Short mmCIF file of C-alpha atoms and ligand atoms in Angstrom, two decimals:
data_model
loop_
_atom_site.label_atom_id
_atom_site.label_comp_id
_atom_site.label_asym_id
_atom_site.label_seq_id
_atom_site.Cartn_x
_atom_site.Cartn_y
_atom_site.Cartn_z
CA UNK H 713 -38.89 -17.17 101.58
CA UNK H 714 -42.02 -18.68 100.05
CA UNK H 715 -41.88 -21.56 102.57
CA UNK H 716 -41.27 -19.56 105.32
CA UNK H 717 -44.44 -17.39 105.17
CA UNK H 718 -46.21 -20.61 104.52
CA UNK H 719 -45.48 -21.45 107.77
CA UNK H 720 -46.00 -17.76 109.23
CA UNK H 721 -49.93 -18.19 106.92
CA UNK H 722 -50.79 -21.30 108.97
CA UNK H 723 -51.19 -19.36 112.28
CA UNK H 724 -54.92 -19.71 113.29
CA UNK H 725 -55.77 -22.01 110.16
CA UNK H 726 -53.77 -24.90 110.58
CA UNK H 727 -51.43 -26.84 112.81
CA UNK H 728 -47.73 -26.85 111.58
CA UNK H 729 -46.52 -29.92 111.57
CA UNK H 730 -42.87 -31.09 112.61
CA UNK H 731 -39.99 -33.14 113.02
CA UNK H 732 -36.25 -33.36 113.62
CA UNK H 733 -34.13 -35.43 110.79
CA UNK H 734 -30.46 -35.75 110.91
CA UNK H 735 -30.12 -37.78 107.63
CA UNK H 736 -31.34 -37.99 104.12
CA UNK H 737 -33.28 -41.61 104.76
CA UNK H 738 -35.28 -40.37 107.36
CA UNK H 739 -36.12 -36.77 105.72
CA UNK H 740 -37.31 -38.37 102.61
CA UNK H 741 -39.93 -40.60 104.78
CA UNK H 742 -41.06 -37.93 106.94
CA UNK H 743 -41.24 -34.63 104.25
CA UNK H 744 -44.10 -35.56 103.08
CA UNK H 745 -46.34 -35.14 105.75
CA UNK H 746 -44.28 -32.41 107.84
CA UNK H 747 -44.33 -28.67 107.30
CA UNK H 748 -40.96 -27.93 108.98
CA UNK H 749 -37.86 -30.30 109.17
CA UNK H 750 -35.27 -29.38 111.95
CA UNK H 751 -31.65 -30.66 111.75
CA UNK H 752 -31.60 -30.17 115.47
CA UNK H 753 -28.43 -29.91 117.52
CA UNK H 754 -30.37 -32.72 119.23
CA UNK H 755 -28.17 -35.00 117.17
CA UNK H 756 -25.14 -34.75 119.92
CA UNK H 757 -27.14 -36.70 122.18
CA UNK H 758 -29.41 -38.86 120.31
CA UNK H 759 -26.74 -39.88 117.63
CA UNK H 760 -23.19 -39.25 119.59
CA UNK H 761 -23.64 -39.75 123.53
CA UNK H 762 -22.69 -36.25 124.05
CA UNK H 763 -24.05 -35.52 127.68
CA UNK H 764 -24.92 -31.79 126.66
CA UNK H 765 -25.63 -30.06 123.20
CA UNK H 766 -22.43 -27.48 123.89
CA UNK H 767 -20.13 -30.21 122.20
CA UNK H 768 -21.82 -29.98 119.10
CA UNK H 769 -19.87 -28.50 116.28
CA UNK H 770 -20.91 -26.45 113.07
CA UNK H 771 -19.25 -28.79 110.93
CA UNK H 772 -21.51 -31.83 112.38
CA UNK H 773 -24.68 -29.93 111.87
CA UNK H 774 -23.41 -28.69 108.13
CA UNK H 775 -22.35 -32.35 107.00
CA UNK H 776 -25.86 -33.77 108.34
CA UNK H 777 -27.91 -31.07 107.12
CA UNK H 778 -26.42 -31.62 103.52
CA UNK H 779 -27.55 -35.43 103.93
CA UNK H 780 -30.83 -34.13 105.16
CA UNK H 781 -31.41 -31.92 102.31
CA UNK H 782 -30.86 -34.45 99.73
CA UNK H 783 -34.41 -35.85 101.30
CA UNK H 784 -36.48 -32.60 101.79
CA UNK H 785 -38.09 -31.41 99.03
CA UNK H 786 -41.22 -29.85 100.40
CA UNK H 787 -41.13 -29.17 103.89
CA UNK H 788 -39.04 -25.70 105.51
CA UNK H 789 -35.78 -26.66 106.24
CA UNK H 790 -34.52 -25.79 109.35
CA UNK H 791 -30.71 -25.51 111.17
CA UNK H 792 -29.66 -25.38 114.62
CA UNK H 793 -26.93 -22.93 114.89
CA UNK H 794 -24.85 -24.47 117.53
CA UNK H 795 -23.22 -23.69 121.17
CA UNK H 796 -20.43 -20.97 120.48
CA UNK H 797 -21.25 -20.38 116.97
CA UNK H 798 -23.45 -17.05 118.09
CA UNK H 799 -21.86 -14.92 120.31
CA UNK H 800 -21.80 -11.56 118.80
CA UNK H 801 -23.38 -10.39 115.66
CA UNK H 802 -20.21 -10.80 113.29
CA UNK H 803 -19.23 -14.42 114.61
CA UNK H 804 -23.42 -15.49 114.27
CA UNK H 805 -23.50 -14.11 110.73
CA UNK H 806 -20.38 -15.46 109.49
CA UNK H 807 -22.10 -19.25 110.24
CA UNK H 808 -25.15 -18.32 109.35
CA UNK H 809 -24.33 -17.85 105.78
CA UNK H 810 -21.73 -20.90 105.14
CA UNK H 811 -24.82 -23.11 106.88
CA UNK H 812 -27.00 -21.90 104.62
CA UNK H 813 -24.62 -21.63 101.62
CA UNK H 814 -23.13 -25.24 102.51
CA UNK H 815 -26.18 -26.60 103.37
CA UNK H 816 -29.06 -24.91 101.22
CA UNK H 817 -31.79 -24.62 103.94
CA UNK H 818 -34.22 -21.99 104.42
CA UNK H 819 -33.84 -20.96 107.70
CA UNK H 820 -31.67 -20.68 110.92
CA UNK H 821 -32.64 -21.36 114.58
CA UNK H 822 -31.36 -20.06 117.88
CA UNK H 823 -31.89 -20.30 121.31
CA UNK H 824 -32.68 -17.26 123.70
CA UNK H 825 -34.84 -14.05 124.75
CA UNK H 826 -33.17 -10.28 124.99
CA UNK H 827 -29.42 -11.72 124.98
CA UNK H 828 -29.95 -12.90 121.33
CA UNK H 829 -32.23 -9.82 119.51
CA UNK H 830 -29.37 -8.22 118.34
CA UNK H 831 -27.76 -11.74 116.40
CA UNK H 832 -31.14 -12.39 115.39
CA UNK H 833 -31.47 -8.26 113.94
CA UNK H 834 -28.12 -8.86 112.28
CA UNK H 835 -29.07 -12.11 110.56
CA UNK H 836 -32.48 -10.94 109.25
CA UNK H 837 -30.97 -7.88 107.60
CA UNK H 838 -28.93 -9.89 105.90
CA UNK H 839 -32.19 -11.79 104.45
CA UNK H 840 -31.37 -14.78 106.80
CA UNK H 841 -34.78 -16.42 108.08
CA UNK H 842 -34.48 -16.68 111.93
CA UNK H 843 -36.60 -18.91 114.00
CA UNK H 844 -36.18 -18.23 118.04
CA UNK H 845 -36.23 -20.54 120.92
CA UNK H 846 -37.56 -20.53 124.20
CA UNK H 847 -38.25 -21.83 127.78
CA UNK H 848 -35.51 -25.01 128.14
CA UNK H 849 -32.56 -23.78 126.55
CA UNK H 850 -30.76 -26.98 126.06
CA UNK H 851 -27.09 -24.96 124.70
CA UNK H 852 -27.11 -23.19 128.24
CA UNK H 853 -29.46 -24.93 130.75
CA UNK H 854 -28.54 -25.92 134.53
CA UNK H 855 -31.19 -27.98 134.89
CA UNK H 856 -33.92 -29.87 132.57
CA UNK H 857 -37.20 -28.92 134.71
CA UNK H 858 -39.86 -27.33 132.35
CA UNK H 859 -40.48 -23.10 132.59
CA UNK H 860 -42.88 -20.82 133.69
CA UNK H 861 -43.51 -22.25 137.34
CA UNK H 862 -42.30 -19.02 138.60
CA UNK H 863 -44.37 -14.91 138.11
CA UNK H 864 -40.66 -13.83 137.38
CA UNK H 865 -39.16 -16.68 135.05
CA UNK H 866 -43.10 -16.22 133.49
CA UNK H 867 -42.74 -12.67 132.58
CA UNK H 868 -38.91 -13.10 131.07
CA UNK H 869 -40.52 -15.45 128.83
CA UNK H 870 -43.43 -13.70 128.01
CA UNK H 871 -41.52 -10.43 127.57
CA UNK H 872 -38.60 -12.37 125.62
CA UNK H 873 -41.44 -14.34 123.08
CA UNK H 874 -42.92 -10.51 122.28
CA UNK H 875 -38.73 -9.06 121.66
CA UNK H 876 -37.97 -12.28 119.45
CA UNK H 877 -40.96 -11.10 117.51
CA UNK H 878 -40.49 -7.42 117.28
CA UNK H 879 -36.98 -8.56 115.84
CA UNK H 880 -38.97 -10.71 112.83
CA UNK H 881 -38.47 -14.27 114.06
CA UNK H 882 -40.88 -15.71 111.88
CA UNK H 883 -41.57 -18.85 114.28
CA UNK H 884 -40.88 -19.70 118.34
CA UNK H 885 -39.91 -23.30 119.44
CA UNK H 886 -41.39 -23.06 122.99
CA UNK H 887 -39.74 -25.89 124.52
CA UNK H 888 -40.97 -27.42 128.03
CA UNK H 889 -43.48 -24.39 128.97
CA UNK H 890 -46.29 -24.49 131.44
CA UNK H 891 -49.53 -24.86 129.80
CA UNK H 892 -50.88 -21.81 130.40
CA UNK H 893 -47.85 -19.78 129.69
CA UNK H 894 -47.63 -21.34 126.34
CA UNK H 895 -51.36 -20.60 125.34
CA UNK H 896 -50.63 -16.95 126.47
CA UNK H 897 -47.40 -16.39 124.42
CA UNK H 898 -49.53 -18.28 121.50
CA UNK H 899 -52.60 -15.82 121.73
CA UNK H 900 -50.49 -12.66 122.37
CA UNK H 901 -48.37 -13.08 119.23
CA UNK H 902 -49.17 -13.07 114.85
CA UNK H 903 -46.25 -15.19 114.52
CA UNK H 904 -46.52 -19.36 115.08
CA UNK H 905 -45.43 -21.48 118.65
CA UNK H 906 -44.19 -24.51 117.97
CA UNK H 907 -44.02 -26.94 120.91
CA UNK H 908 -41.96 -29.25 122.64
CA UNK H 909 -43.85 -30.72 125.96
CA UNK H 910 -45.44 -27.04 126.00
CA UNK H 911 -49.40 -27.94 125.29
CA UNK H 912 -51.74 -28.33 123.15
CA UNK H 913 -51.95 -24.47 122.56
CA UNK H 914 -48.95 -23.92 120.39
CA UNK H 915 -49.69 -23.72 116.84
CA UNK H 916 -47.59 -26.09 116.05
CA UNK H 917 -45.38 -29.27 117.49
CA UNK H 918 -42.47 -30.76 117.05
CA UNK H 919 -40.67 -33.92 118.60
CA UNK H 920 -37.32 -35.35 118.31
CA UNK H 921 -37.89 -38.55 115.15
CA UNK H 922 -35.78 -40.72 116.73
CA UNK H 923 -37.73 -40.34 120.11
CA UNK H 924 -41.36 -40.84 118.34
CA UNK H 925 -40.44 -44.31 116.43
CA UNK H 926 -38.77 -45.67 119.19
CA UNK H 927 -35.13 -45.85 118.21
CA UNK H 928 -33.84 -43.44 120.86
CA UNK H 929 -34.04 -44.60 124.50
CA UNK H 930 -35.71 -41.56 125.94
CA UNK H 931 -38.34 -41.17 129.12
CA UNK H 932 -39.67 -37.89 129.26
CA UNK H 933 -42.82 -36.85 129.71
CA UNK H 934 -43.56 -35.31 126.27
CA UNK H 935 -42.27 -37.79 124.46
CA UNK H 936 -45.33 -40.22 122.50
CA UNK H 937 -43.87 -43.34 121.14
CA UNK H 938 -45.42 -44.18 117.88
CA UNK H 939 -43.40 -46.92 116.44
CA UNK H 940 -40.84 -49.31 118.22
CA UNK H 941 -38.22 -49.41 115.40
CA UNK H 942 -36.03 -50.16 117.89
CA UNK H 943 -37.66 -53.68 118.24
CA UNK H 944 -38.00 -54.05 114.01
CA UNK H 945 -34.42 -53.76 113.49
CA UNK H 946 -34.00 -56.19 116.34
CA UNK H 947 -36.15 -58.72 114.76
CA UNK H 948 -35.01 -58.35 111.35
CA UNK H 949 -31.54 -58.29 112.52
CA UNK H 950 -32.11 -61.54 114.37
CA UNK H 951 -33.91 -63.48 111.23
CA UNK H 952 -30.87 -62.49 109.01
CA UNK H 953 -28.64 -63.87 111.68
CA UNK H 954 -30.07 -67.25 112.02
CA UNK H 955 -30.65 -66.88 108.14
CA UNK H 956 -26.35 -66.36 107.77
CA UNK H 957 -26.10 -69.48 110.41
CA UNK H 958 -28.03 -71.90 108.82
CA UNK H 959 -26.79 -71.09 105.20
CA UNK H 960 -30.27 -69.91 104.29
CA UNK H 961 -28.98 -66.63 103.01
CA UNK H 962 -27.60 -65.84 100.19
CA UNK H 963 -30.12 -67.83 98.06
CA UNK H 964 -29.34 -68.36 94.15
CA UNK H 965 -32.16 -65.47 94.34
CA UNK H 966 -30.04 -63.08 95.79
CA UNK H 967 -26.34 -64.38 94.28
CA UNK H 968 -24.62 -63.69 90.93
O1 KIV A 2264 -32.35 -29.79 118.82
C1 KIV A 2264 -33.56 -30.06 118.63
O2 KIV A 2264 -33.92 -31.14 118.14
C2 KIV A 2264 -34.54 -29.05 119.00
C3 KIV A 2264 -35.97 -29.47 119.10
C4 KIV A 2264 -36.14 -30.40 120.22
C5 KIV A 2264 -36.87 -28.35 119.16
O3 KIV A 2264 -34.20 -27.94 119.22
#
């Protein structure tokens, strides 16, 4: 709980930090300078194809989010609570608790407005940290065009940001909101946005790891590259090969 008003303190003093991990490697690297680590249901696309998030399964996102937490020792520690696994109070709090009994994060996150208040009631009662989700719903979207072009879709949002609150989400992933709409939910509630391709104005951002160091082959608009891993493993992968050809590896150095 510490952590999680931490992240609830920073609103107005300073930016939240963070990132998606779906394995211990990559949460040791990155905890250190994030507030919040996600093990995102992201994973089914960037790590297994899947064409949609709906074929994730709790058991992927509990076996990678006990890798993960082997490498997180500072940051909030945050699980996805996949397609199917929250459709009515008793089903969402059943998976709540073995994720965070299996798993030993700090927090839950689920996607939706007014469908999902009373899950996300449920959970908190039962001293389960909930963090909301809205705009692109990825577990239930028709289409991947960002939200809040339209006065209605703008007020469901707005109206669905101020319910997750009253039900004590303590944080809001606003994912692919217009600009405007995003520094209106920010201003109009205590607790932090985080953003995904929503603005500057959110309190907070997060991207996708894989997407920002280049290892995931992705082209949208809110994605910044900062690394090309992609092409480091390529190299290295290359040297090693013509290293194994020519007899040049294993050394004496590196033999018994
Ligand atoms: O699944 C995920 O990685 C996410 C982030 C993109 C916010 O929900």
């Amino acid at each position: 709980m510490k952590k999680v008003l931490k992240i609830k303190s920073q609103k107005n003093k300073s930016k939240i930090v963070c990132l998606t991990a779906y394995s211990k490697n990559i949460a040791t690297i990155i905890d250190k300078h994030c507030d919040l680590i996600l093990v995102g249901d992201s994973l089914g696309s960037v790590l297994y194809n899947f064409s949609s998030t709906k074929k994730v399964t709790l058991d992927m996102m509990i076996e990678h989010s006990k890798s993960v937490r082997m490498g997180v020792k500072k940051s909030l520690m945050v699980v996805d609570m996949p397609y199917n696994t929250y459709r009515n109070p008793k089903e969402a709090l059943s998976n709540a608790k073995k994720i965070i009994s299996q798993t030993k994060c700090d927090a839950v996150k689920l996607e939706g407005g007014k469908k999902v208040c009373q899950i996300i009631k449920t959970l908190i009662k039962n001293k389960i940290p909930v963090m909301g989700h809205l705009g692109l719903l990825p577990q239930s979207a028709t289409n991947f065009k960002f939200k809040g072009k339209k006065i209605t879709e703008r007020k469901i949002i707005l109206r669905d940001s101020k319910l997750l609150e009253e039900v004590g989400v303590f944080s809001i992933v606003l994912e692919c909101i217009e600009s405007s709409l995003a520094k209106e939910i920010t201003k109009t509630l205590k607790i932090p946005t985080i953003g995904i391709g929503s603005s500057e104005h959110c309190d907070g951002q997060v991207l996708v790891t894989d997407d920002l160091i280049g290892l995931n082959k992705i082209s949208a608009r809110f994605v910044k590259k900062y690394s090309n891993i992609e092409k480091q493993i390529n190299d290295a992968t290359l040297r090693y090969k013509k290293d194994v050809l020519k007899n040049k590896f294993p050394t004496k150095k590196y033999s018994y």
